[in-house]
Amino acid sequence: MTITIIGAGNIGGRLAEKWKAAGHSILIGARNPSDEETLKWAAGSDARVLSIADAVQQGDAVLIATPGKVVAEMATRLGEALRGKLVMDATNMAGPPGTSLGFDALRNAGADAVKVFNCTGWENLADPRYGNELADMFMAGGSQEAKANVRELVKAIGFSDAIDMGGDDKVHLLEAFALVWIDLAIMQKMGRGIAFKLMRR
Ligand SMILES: NC(=O)c1ccc[n+]([C@@H]2O[C@H](COP(=O)([O-])OP(=O)(O)OC[C@H]3O[C@@H](n4cnc5c(N)ncnc54)[C@H](OP(=O)(O)O)[C@@H]3O)[C@@H](O)[C@H]2O)c1
């Protein structure tokens, strides 16, 4: 699969490296595709750097890992290019708690958007192993077909599973769940080496 990454920072950069290692092709959609630092990093990760619009058009799937507050405007700008496209929205804090403004804008633009990768620290994307256990990922929104593809991409980077929390109406819960991880890791000082796992019987 060709995966477009918009925002190759902590989250996008780690996912680019992991998906590349899993055999996928990586396109970076950058604000400034000729930025030397971005080109140097992309060369090391065997990724191509394009404008955001070109990268979205050429990707089979798109990951958005920018600051949350820029997603709504980006969705409006990309418009038709997003229609029917599998988009993984890893962003947080696009608006006040209880809202999912960035995600809603992606859906309004016609993207088959799934909220995922937002409720755990980037270190867990680099390595989701805890002893003999593998952390779980959580996702919500989008079509069943999109979520089946996302589950494969989540497992490809070593997570146990991507637990389906439901449809678009549950995305705000997943954004709040991110605040639980942030609270435990940072405010409660547990550190960033923590991850969630669902237990069943
Ligand atoms: N850090 C975590 O552990 C973590 C965990 C879960 C979710 N998240 C969420 O994931 C998102 C990314 O976090 P991060 O820690 O990876 O951030 P980061 O390291 O600061 O990277 C952000 C990336 O977004 C790009 N960017 C910024 N503004 C942009 C714009 N207007 N248009 C296009 N690209 C833009 C930046 O590229 P340039 O500035 O080079 O153009 C950079 O590559 C955030 O929404 C965050 O809340 C983070």
Coordinates of C-alpha atoms and ligand atoms in Angstrom, one line a residue:
M1 CA 0.0 0.0 0.0
T2 CA 1.2 3.6 -0.6
I3 CA 0.7 5.6 2.6
T4 CA 0.7 9.3 2.7
I5 CA 1.9 11.0 5.9
I6 CA 1.0 14.6 6.6
G7 CA 3.0 15.7 9.6
A8 CA 6.2 13.6 9.9
G9 CA 6.9 14.5 13.5
N10 CA 6.9 12.3 16.5
I11 CA 3.8 10.3 15.5
G12 CA 4.0 10.5 11.7
G13 CA 7.8 9.9 11.7
R14 CA 7.6 6.8 13.8
L15 CA 4.7 5.4 11.7
A16 CA 6.5 6.1 8.5
E17 CA 9.5 4.1 9.7
K18 CA 7.4 1.2 11.0
W19 CA 5.2 1.0 7.9
K20 CA 8.2 1.2 5.6
A21 CA 9.8 -1.7 7.5
A22 CA 6.5 -3.6 7.1
G23 CA 6.8 -3.3 3.3
H24 CA 4.6 -0.2 2.5
S25 CA 5.6 2.7 0.3
I26 CA 5.7 6.1 2.1
L27 CA 4.9 9.6 0.7
I28 CA 5.4 12.6 2.9
G29 CA 2.9 15.5 2.3
A30 CA 4.8 18.6 3.4
R31 CA 4.0 22.3 3.7
N32 CA 7.4 23.0 2.2
P33 CA 8.5 19.9 0.1
S34 CA 11.9 21.5 -0.6
D35 CA 12.8 21.9 3.1
E36 CA 16.3 20.4 3.5
E37 CA 15.7 18.8 6.8
T38 CA 12.6 17.1 5.6
L39 CA 14.3 15.8 2.5
K40 CA 17.3 14.5 4.5
W41 CA 15.0 12.7 6.9
A42 CA 12.9 11.3 4.1
A43 CA 15.9 10.0 2.2
G44 CA 17.0 8.1 5.3
S45 CA 13.5 6.6 5.6
D46 CA 13.2 5.8 1.8
A47 CA 10.2 8.1 1.5
R48 CA 9.2 10.6 -1.2
V49 CA 8.4 14.2 -0.3
L50 CA 5.5 15.9 -2.2
S51 CA 3.2 18.8 -1.7
I52 CA 0.3 17.9 0.6
A53 CA -2.2 17.9 -2.3
D54 CA -0.1 15.7 -4.5
A55 CA 0.7 13.3 -1.7
V56 CA -3.0 12.9 -0.8
Q57 CA -3.9 12.3 -4.4
Q58 CA -1.2 9.6 -4.9
G59 CA -1.7 7.7 -1.6
D60 CA -4.0 4.7 -1.0
A61 CA -4.3 5.8 2.6
V62 CA -3.5 9.0 4.4
L63 CA -2.3 9.6 8.0
I64 CA -2.8 13.1 9.4
A65 CA -0.5 13.7 12.4
T66 CA -0.3 17.5 12.5
P67 CA -1.4 19.8 15.3
G68 CA -5.2 19.2 15.7
K69 CA -6.1 22.8 15.2
V70 CA -5.0 22.8 11.5
V71 CA -7.1 19.8 10.4
A72 CA -10.4 21.5 9.7
E73 CA -8.8 24.1 7.5
M74 CA -6.7 21.4 5.8
A75 CA -9.8 19.3 5.1
T76 CA -11.6 22.3 3.5
R77 CA -8.5 23.1 1.4
L78 CA -8.1 19.5 0.2
G79 CA -11.8 19.1 -0.5
E80 CA -12.6 16.7 -3.4
A81 CA -9.1 15.0 -3.1
L82 CA -10.4 13.5 0.2
R83 CA -13.6 12.0 -1.2
G84 CA -13.8 8.3 -0.5
K85 CA -10.1 8.3 0.7
L86 CA -9.1 6.2 3.7
V87 CA -7.8 8.8 6.2
M88 CA -6.3 8.0 9.6
D89 CA -6.7 10.9 12.0
A90 CA -4.1 10.7 14.8
T91 CA -4.6 14.3 16.0
N92 CA -5.9 15.6 19.3
M93 CA -7.2 18.9 20.6
A94 CA -8.7 20.2 17.4
G95 CA -11.3 21.9 19.6
P96 CA -12.8 22.0 23.1
P97 CA -13.2 18.6 25.0
G98 CA -16.3 16.8 23.9
T99 CA -15.9 17.9 20.3
S100 CA -14.2 16.3 17.3
L101 CA -13.9 19.3 15.0
G102 CA -11.0 18.1 12.9
F103 CA -12.4 14.7 12.4
D104 CA -15.9 16.1 11.6
A105 CA -14.3 18.3 8.9
L106 CA -12.6 15.3 7.3
R107 CA -16.0 13.4 7.2
N108 CA -17.7 16.5 5.8
A109 CA -15.1 16.6 3.0
G110 CA -16.1 13.0 2.2
A111 CA -13.1 11.2 3.6
D112 CA -13.6 7.7 5.0
A113 CA -11.9 8.9 8.1
V114 CA -11.0 6.7 11.2
K115 CA -9.7 8.2 14.4
V116 CA -6.7 6.1 15.5
F117 CA -3.2 6.4 16.9
N118 CA -4.3 9.4 19.0
C119 CA -4.6 7.8 22.5
T120 CA -1.1 6.6 23.2
G121 CA 2.3 8.2 23.2
W122 CA 4.6 8.1 20.2
E123 CA 7.0 5.8 22.1
N124 CA 4.4 3.1 22.0
L125 CA 4.1 3.4 18.2
A126 CA 7.9 2.8 18.1
D127 CA 7.6 -0.2 20.4
P128 CA 4.2 -1.5 21.6
R129 CA 5.8 -4.5 23.5
Y130 CA 5.5 -4.7 27.3
G131 CA 7.3 -7.9 28.3
N132 CA 5.4 -10.7 26.7
E133 CA 2.3 -8.5 26.1
L134 CA 1.4 -6.3 23.2
A135 CA -0.5 -3.0 23.7
D136 CA -3.9 -2.5 22.2
M137 CA -4.8 0.4 19.9
F138 CA -8.3 1.9 19.8
M139 CA -10.2 3.4 16.8
A140 CA -13.6 4.9 16.0
G141 CA -15.4 6.3 13.0
G142 CA -15.4 5.6 9.3
S143 CA -16.7 2.6 7.4
Q144 CA -16.2 -1.1 8.4
E145 CA -14.0 -1.5 5.3
A146 CA -11.8 1.4 6.4
K147 CA -11.5 0.0 9.9
A148 CA -10.5 -3.4 8.5
N149 CA -7.7 -1.8 6.6
V150 CA -6.7 0.3 9.7
R151 CA -6.6 -2.9 11.9
E152 CA -4.1 -4.4 9.5
L153 CA -1.9 -1.3 9.5
V154 CA -2.1 -1.2 13.4
K155 CA -1.1 -4.9 13.6
A156 CA 1.7 -4.3 11.1
I157 CA 3.5 -2.1 13.6
G158 CA 3.2 -4.7 16.3
F159 CA 0.1 -3.8 18.3
S160 CA -2.1 -6.7 19.5
D161 CA -5.3 -5.3 18.0
A162 CA -7.2 -2.2 17.1
I163 CA -10.3 -2.2 19.3
D164 CA -13.3 -0.8 17.5
M165 CA -15.1 1.8 19.7
G166 CA -17.8 2.4 17.2
G167 CA -18.9 5.0 14.6
D168 CA -18.4 8.7 14.1
D169 CA -20.5 9.5 17.2
K170 CA -17.8 7.8 19.4
V171 CA -14.8 9.7 18.1
H172 CA -15.2 12.3 20.9
L173 CA -14.7 9.4 23.4
L174 CA -11.5 8.5 21.8
E175 CA -10.3 12.1 22.0
A176 CA -11.2 12.1 25.7
F177 CA -9.4 8.7 26.1
A178 CA -6.2 10.5 24.8
L179 CA -6.5 12.9 27.8
V180 CA -6.6 9.8 30.1
W181 CA -3.2 8.7 28.8
I182 CA -1.8 12.2 29.0
D183 CA -3.1 12.6 32.6
L184 CA -1.6 9.3 33.8
A185 CA 1.7 9.7 32.0
I186 CA 2.3 13.4 32.7
M187 CA 0.1 14.9 35.4
Q188 CA 0.1 11.7 37.6
K189 CA 3.8 11.3 36.7
M190 CA 3.6 7.6 35.7
G191 CA 5.9 8.4 32.8
R192 CA 5.5 7.8 29.0
G193 CA 6.2 4.0 29.3
I194 CA 2.5 3.2 29.8
A195 CA -0.1 1.8 27.3
F196 CA -3.7 0.5 27.4
K197 CA -4.8 -3.1 27.0
L198 CA -8.4 -4.4 27.0
M199 CA -9.0 -7.5 29.2
R200 CA -11.8 -10.0 28.4
R201 CA -13.3 -13.2 29.8
Ligands
LIG1 N1 3.4 13.2 20.6 C1 2.5 12.2 21.0 O1 3.0 11.3 21.8 C2 1.1 12.1 20.5 C3 0.3 11.0 20.9 C4 -0.9 10.9 20.3 C5 -1.4 11.9 19.5 N2 -0.6 13.0 19.2 C6 -1.2 14.0 18.3 O2 -0.6 13.8 17.0 C7 -0.4 15.0 16.3 C8 1.1 15.2 16.0 O3 1.8 15.2 17.2 P1 3.4 15.1 17.2 O4 3.9 14.9 18.6 O5 3.8 14.1 16.1 O6 3.8 16.6 16.6 P2 5.1 17.1 16.0 O7 6.2 16.2 16.4 O8 5.2 18.6 16.5 O9 4.9 17.0 14.5 C9 3.9 17.8 13.8 C10 4.0 17.7 12.4 O10 3.0 18.5 11.8 C11 3.5 19.3 10.7 N3 2.6 20.5 10.6 C12 2.5 21.5 11.5 N4 1.6 22.4 11.1 C13 1.2 22.0 9.9 C14 0.3 22.5 8.9 N5 -0.4 23.7 9.1 N6 0.1 21.8 7.7 C15 0.8 20.7 7.5 N7 1.7 20.1 8.4 C16 1.9 20.8 9.6 C17 4.9 19.6 11.2 O11 5.7 19.8 10.0 P3 6.6 21.1 9.7 O12 6.4 22.1 10.9 O13 7.9 20.6 9.5 O14 6.0 21.7 8.4 C18 5.3 18.3 11.8 O15 5.9 17.4 10.9 C19 -1.0 16.1 17.3 O16 -2.3 16.4 16.9 C20 -0.9 15.4 18.7 O17 -1.9 15.9 19.5 C21 0.6 13.1 19.7

